[in-house]
PDB file of C-alpha atoms in Angstrom:
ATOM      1  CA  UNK H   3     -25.550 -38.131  55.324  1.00 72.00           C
ATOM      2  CA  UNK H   4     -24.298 -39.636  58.250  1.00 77.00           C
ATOM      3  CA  UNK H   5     -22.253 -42.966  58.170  1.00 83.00           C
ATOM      4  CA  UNK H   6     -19.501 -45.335  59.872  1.00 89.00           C
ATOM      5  CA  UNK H   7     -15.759 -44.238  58.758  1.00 89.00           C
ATOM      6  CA  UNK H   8     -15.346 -47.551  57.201  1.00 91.00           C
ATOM      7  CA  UNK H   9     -18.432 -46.889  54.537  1.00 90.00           C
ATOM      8  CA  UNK H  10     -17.123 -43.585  54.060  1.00 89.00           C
ATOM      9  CA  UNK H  11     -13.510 -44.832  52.976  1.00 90.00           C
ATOM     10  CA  UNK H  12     -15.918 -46.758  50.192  1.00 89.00           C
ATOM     11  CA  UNK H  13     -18.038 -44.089  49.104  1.00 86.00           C
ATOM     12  CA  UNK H  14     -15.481 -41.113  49.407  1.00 79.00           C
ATOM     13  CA  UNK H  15     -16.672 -38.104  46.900  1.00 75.00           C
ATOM     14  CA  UNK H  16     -19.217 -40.537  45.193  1.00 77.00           C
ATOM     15  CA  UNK H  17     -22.959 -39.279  44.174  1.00 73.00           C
ATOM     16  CA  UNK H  18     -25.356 -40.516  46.700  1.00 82.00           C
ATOM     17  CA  UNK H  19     -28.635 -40.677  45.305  1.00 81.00           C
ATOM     18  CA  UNK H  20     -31.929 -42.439  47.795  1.00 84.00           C
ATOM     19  CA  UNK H  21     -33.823 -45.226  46.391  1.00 84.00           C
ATOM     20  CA  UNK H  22     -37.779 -45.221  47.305  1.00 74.00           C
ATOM     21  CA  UNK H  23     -39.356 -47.076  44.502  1.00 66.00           C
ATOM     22  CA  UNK H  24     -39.805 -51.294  45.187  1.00 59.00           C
ATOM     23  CA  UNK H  25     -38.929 -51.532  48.738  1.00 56.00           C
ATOM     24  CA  UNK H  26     -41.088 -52.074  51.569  1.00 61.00           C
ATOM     25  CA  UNK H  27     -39.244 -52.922  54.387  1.00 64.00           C
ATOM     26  CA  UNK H  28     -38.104 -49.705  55.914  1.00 76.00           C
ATOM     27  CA  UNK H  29     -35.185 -49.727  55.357  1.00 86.00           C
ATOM     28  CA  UNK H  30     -32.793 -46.719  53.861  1.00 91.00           C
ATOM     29  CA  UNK H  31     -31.581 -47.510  50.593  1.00 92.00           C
ATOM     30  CA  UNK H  32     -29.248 -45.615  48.548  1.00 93.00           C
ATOM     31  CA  UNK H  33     -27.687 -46.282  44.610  1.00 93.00           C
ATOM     32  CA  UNK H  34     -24.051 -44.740  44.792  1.00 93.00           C
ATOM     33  CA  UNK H  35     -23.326 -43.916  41.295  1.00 92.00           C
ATOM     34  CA  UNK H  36     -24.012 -47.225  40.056  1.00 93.00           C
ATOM     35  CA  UNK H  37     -21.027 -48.854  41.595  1.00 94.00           C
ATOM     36  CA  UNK H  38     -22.441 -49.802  45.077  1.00 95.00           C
ATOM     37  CA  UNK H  39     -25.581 -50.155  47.212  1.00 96.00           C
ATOM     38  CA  UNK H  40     -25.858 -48.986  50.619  1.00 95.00           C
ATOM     39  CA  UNK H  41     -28.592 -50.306  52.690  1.00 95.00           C
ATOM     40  CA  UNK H  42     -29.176 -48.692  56.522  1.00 94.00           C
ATOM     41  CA  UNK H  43     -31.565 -50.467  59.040  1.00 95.00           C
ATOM     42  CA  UNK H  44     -32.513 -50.686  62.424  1.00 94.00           C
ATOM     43  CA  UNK H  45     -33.286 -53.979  62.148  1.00 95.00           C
ATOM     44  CA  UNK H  46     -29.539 -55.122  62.561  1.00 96.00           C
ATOM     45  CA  UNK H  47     -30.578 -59.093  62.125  1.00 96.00           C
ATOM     46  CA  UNK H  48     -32.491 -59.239  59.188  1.00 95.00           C
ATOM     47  CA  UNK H  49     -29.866 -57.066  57.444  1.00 97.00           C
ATOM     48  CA  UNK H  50     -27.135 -59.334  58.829  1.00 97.00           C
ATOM     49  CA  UNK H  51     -29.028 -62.064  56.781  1.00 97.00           C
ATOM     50  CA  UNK H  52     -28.956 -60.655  54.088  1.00 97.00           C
ATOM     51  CA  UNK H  53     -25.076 -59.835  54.202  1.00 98.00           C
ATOM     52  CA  UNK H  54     -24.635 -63.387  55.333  1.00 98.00           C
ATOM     53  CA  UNK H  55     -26.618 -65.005  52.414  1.00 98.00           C
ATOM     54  CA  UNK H  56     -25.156 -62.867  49.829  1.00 98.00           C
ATOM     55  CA  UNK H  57     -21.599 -64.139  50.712  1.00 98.00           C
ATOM     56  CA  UNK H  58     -23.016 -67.794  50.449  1.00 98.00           C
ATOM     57  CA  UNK H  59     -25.029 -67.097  47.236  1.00 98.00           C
ATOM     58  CA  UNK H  60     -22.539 -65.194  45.386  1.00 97.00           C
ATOM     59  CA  UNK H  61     -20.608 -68.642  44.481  1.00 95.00           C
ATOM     60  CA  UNK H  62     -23.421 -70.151  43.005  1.00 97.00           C
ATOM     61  CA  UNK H  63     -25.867 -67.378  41.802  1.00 98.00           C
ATOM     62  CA  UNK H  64     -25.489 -63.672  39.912  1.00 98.00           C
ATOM     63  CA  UNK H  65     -26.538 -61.646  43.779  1.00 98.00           C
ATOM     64  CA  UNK H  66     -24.755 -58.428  44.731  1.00 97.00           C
ATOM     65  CA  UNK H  67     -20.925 -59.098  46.305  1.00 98.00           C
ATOM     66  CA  UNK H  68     -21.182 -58.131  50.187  1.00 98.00           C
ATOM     67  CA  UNK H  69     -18.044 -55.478  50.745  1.00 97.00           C
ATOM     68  CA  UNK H  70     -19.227 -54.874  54.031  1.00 97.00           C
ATOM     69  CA  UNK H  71     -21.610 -55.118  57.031  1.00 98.00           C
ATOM     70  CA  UNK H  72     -21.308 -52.803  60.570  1.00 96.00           C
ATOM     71  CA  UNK H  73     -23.585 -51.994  63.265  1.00 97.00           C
ATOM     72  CA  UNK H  74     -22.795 -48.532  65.008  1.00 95.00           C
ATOM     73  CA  UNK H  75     -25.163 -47.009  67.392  1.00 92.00           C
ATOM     74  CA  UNK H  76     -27.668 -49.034  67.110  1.00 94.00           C
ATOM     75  CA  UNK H  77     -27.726 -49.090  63.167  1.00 95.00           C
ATOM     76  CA  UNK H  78     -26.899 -51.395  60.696  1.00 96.00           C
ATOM     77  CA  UNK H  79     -25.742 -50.481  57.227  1.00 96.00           C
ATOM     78  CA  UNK H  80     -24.715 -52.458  54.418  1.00 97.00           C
ATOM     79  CA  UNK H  81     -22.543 -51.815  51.918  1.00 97.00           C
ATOM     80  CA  UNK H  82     -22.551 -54.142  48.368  1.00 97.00           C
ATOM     81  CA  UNK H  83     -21.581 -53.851  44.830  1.00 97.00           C
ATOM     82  CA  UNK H  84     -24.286 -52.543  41.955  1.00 96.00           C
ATOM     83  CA  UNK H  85     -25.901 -55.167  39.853  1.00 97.00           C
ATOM     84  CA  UNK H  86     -26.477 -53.614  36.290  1.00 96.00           C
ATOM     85  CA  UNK H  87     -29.987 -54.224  35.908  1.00 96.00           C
ATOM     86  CA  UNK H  88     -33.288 -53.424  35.640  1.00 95.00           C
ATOM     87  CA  UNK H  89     -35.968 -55.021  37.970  1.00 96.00           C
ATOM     88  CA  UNK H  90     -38.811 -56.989  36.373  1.00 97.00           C
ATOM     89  CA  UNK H  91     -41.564 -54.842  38.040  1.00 95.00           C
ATOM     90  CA  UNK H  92     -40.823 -51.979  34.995  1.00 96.00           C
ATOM     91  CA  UNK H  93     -44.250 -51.062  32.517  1.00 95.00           C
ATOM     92  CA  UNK H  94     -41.982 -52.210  29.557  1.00 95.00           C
ATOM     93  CA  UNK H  95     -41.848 -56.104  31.074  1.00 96.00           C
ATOM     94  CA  UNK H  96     -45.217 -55.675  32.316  1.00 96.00           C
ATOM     95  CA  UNK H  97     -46.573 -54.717  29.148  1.00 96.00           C
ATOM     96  CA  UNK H  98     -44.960 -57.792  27.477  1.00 96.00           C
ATOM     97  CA  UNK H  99     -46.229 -60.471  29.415  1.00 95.00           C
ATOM     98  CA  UNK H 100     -44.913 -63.381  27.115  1.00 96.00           C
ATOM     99  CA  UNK H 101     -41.334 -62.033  27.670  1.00 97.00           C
ATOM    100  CA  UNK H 102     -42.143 -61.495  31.472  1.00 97.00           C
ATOM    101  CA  UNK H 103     -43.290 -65.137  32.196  1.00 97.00           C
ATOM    102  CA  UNK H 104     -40.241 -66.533  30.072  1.00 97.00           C
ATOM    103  CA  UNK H 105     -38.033 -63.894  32.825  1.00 98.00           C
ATOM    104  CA  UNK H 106     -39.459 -65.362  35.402  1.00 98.00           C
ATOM    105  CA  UNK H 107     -39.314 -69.144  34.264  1.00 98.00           C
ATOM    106  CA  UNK H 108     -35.971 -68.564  33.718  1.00 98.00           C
ATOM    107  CA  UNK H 109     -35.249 -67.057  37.158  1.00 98.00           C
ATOM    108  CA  UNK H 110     -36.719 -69.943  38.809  1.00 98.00           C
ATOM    109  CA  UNK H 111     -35.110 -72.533  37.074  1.00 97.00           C
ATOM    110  CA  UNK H 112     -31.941 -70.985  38.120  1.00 97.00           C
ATOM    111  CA  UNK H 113     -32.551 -70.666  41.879  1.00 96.00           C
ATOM    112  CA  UNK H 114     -34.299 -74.017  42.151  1.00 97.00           C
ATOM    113  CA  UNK H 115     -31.813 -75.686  40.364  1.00 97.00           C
ATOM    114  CA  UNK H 116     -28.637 -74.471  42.981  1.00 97.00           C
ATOM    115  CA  UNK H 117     -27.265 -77.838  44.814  1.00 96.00           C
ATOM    116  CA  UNK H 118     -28.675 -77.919  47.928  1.00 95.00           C
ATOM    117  CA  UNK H 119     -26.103 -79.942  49.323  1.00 93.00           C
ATOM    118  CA  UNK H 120     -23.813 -77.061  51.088  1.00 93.00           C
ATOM    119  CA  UNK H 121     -26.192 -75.000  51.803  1.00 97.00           C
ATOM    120  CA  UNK H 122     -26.099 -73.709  55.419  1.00 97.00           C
ATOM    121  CA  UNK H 123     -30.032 -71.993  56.141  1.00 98.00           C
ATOM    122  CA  UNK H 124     -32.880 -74.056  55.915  1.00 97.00           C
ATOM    123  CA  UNK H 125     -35.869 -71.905  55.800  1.00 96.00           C
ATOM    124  CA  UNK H 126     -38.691 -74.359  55.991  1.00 92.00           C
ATOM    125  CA  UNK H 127     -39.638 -77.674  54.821  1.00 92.00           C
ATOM    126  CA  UNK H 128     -38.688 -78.484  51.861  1.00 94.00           C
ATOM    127  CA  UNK H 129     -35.189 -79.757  49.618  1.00 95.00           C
ATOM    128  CA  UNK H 130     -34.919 -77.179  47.112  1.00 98.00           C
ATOM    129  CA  UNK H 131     -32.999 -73.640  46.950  1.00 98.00           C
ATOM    130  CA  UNK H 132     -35.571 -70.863  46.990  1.00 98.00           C
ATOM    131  CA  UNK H 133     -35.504 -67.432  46.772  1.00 98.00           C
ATOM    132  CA  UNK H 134     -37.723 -66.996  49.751  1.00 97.00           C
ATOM    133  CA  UNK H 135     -39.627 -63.407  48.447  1.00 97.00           C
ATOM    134  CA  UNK H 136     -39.772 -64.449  44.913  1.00 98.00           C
ATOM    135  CA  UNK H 137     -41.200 -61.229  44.083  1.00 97.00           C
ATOM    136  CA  UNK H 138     -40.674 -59.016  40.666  1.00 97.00           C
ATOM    137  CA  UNK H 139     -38.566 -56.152  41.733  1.00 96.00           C
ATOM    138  CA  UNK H 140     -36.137 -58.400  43.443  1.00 97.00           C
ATOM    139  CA  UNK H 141     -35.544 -59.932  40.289  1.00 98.00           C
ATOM    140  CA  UNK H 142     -32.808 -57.812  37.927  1.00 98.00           C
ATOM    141  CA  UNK H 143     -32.662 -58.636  34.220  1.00 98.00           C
ATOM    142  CA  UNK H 144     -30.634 -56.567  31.328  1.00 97.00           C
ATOM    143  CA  UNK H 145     -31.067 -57.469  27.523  1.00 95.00           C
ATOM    144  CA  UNK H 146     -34.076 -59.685  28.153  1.00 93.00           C
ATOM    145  CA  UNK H 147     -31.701 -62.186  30.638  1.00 97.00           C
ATOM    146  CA  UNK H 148     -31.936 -62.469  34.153  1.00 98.00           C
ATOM    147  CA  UNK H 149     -28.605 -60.476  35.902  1.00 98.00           C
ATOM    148  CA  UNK H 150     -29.222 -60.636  39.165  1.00 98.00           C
ATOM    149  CA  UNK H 151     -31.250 -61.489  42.488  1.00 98.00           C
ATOM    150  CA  UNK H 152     -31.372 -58.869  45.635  1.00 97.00           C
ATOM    151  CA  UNK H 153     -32.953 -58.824  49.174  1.00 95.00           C
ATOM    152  CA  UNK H 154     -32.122 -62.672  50.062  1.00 97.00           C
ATOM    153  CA  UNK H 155     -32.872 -62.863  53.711  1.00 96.00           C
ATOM    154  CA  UNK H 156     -35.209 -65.338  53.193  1.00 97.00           C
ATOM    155  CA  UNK H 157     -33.196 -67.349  50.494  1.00 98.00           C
ATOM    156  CA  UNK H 158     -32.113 -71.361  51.830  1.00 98.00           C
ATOM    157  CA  UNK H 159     -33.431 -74.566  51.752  1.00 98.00           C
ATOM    158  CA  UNK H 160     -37.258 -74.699  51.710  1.00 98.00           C
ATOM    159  CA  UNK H 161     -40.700 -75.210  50.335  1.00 98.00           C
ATOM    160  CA  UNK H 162     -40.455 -74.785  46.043  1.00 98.00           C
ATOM    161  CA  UNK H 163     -43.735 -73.517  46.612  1.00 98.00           C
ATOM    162  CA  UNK H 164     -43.293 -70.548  48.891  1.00 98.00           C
ATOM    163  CA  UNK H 165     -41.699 -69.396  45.814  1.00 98.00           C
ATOM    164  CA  UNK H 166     -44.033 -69.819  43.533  1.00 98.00           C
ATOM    165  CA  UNK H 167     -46.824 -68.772  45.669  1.00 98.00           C
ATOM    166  CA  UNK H 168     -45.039 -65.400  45.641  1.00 98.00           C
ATOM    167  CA  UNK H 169     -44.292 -65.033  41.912  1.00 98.00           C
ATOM    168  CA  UNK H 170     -47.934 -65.781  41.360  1.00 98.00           C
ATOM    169  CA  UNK H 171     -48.765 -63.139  43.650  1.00 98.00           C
ATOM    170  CA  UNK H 172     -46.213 -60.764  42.498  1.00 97.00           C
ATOM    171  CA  UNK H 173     -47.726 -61.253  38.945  1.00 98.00           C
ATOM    172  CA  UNK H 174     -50.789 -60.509  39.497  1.00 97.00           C
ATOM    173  CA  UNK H 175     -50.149 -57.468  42.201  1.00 96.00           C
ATOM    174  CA  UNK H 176     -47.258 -55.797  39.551  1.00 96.00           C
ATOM    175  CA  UNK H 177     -50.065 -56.192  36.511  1.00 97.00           C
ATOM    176  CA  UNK H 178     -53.106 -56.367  38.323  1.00 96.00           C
ATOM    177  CA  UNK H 179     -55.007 -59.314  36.678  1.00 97.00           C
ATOM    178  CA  UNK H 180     -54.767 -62.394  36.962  1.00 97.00           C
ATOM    179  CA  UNK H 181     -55.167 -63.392  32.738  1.00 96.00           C
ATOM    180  CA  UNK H 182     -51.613 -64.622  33.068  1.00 97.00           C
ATOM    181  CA  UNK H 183     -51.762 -66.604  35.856  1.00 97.00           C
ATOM    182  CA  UNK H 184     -52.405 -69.943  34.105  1.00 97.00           C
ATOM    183  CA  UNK H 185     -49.888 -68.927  31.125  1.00 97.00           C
ATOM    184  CA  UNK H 186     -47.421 -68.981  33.801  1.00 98.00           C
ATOM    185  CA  UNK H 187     -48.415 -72.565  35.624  1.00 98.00           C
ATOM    186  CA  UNK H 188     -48.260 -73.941  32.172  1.00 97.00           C
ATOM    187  CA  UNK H 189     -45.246 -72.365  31.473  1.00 96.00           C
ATOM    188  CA  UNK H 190     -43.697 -73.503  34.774  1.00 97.00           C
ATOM    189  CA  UNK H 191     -45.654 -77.431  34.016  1.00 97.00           C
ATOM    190  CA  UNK H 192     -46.961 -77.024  37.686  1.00 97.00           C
ATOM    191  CA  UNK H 193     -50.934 -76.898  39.302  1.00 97.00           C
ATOM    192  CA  UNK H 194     -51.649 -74.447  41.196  1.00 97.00           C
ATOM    193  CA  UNK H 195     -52.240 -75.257  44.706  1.00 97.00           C
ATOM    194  CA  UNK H 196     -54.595 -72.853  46.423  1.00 96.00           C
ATOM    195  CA  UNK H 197     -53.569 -74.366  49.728  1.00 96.00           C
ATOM    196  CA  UNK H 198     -49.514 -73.421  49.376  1.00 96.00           C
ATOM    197  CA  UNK H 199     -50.446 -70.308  48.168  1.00 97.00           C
ATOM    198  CA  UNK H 200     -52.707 -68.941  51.124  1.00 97.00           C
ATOM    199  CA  UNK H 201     -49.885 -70.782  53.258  1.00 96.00           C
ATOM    200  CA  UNK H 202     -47.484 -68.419  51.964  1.00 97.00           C
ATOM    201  CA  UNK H 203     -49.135 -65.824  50.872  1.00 96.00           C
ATOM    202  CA  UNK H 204     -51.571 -64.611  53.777  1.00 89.00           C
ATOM    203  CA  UNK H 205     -49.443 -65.273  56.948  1.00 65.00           C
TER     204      UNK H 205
END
């Protein structure tokens, strides 16, 4: 596979092995051995986000440590460090749906309760930390604990409801019913608020 020098000088002899499942953005994703993930897009800005959030995140949340970000011909590829996880979109959380909602409780809280106060992208309206594309397989967890957080483009100050709106949604989509919706609201001590959710979910 074809790459910049500099990746190369990272990756040396390593196994390179292509990711497909959970991603829908296009871009090329590959898991090298479990030690680091290499992301390859044509969409240089949006991938420069995400290398630019992850260096701001990293002090204050468990998100993949950026080693390094270059555009070549056009291309941009990504290079960060493995998170040892599993993401939250797996049958076995699925098929546990009072351990799932506690996961994903537990996620929140930790996002929404970052200090805003630093924090250099605002992302819409709004004074809390959000995630942005609160969504179950950007969500990592190992031993029934939340490990990690990936794909944070959209992560900065915003709208505590975009975030729910897409957990909601991601619930429902990744189970496909929506029996646990109100299990999680309660869980969460929020209403739901059909407005924020079309807002968010249907542009």
């Amino acid at each position: 596979m074809r790459m910049p020098n500099k990746i190369k000088e990272y990756v040396g002899e390593y196994y390179i092995d292509e990711v497909k499942d959970y991603h829908v953005s296009g871009d090329s994703v590959f898991n090298i051995c479990n030690k680091y993930i290499l992301k390859i897009s044509n969409n240089i800005e949006r991938l420069k986000r995400e290398y630019e959030k992850d260096k701001w995140f990293k002090n204050v949340l468990p998100v993949p440590t950026p080693i390094i970000f270059i555009v070549e011909d056009n291309t941009a590829y990504y290079l960060k460090e493995y998170i040892d996880g599993e993401v939250l979109c797996l049958e076995k959380y699925l098929n546990t749906p009072n351990t799932l909602i506690k996961l994903l409780k537990e996620a929140l809280t930790m996002f929404h309760n970052v200090d805003v106060t630093n924090c250099p992208f605002i992302v819409g309206d709004g004074n809390t930390i959000i995630h942005g594309d609160f969504c179950l397989p950007n969500i990592l967890v190992k031993d029934n604990r939340v490990v990690g957080f990936i794909d944070l483009e959209a992560a900065g100050v915003g709208d505590i409801w975009c975030d729910y709106a897409w957990c909601i949604w991601s619930l429902e989509y990744n189970t496909g019913t929506d029996k646990y919706t109100n299990q999680l609201l309660k869980e969460l001590n929020i209403v739901f608020d059909q407005e924020k959710f079309l807002k968010y979910t249907c542009d």
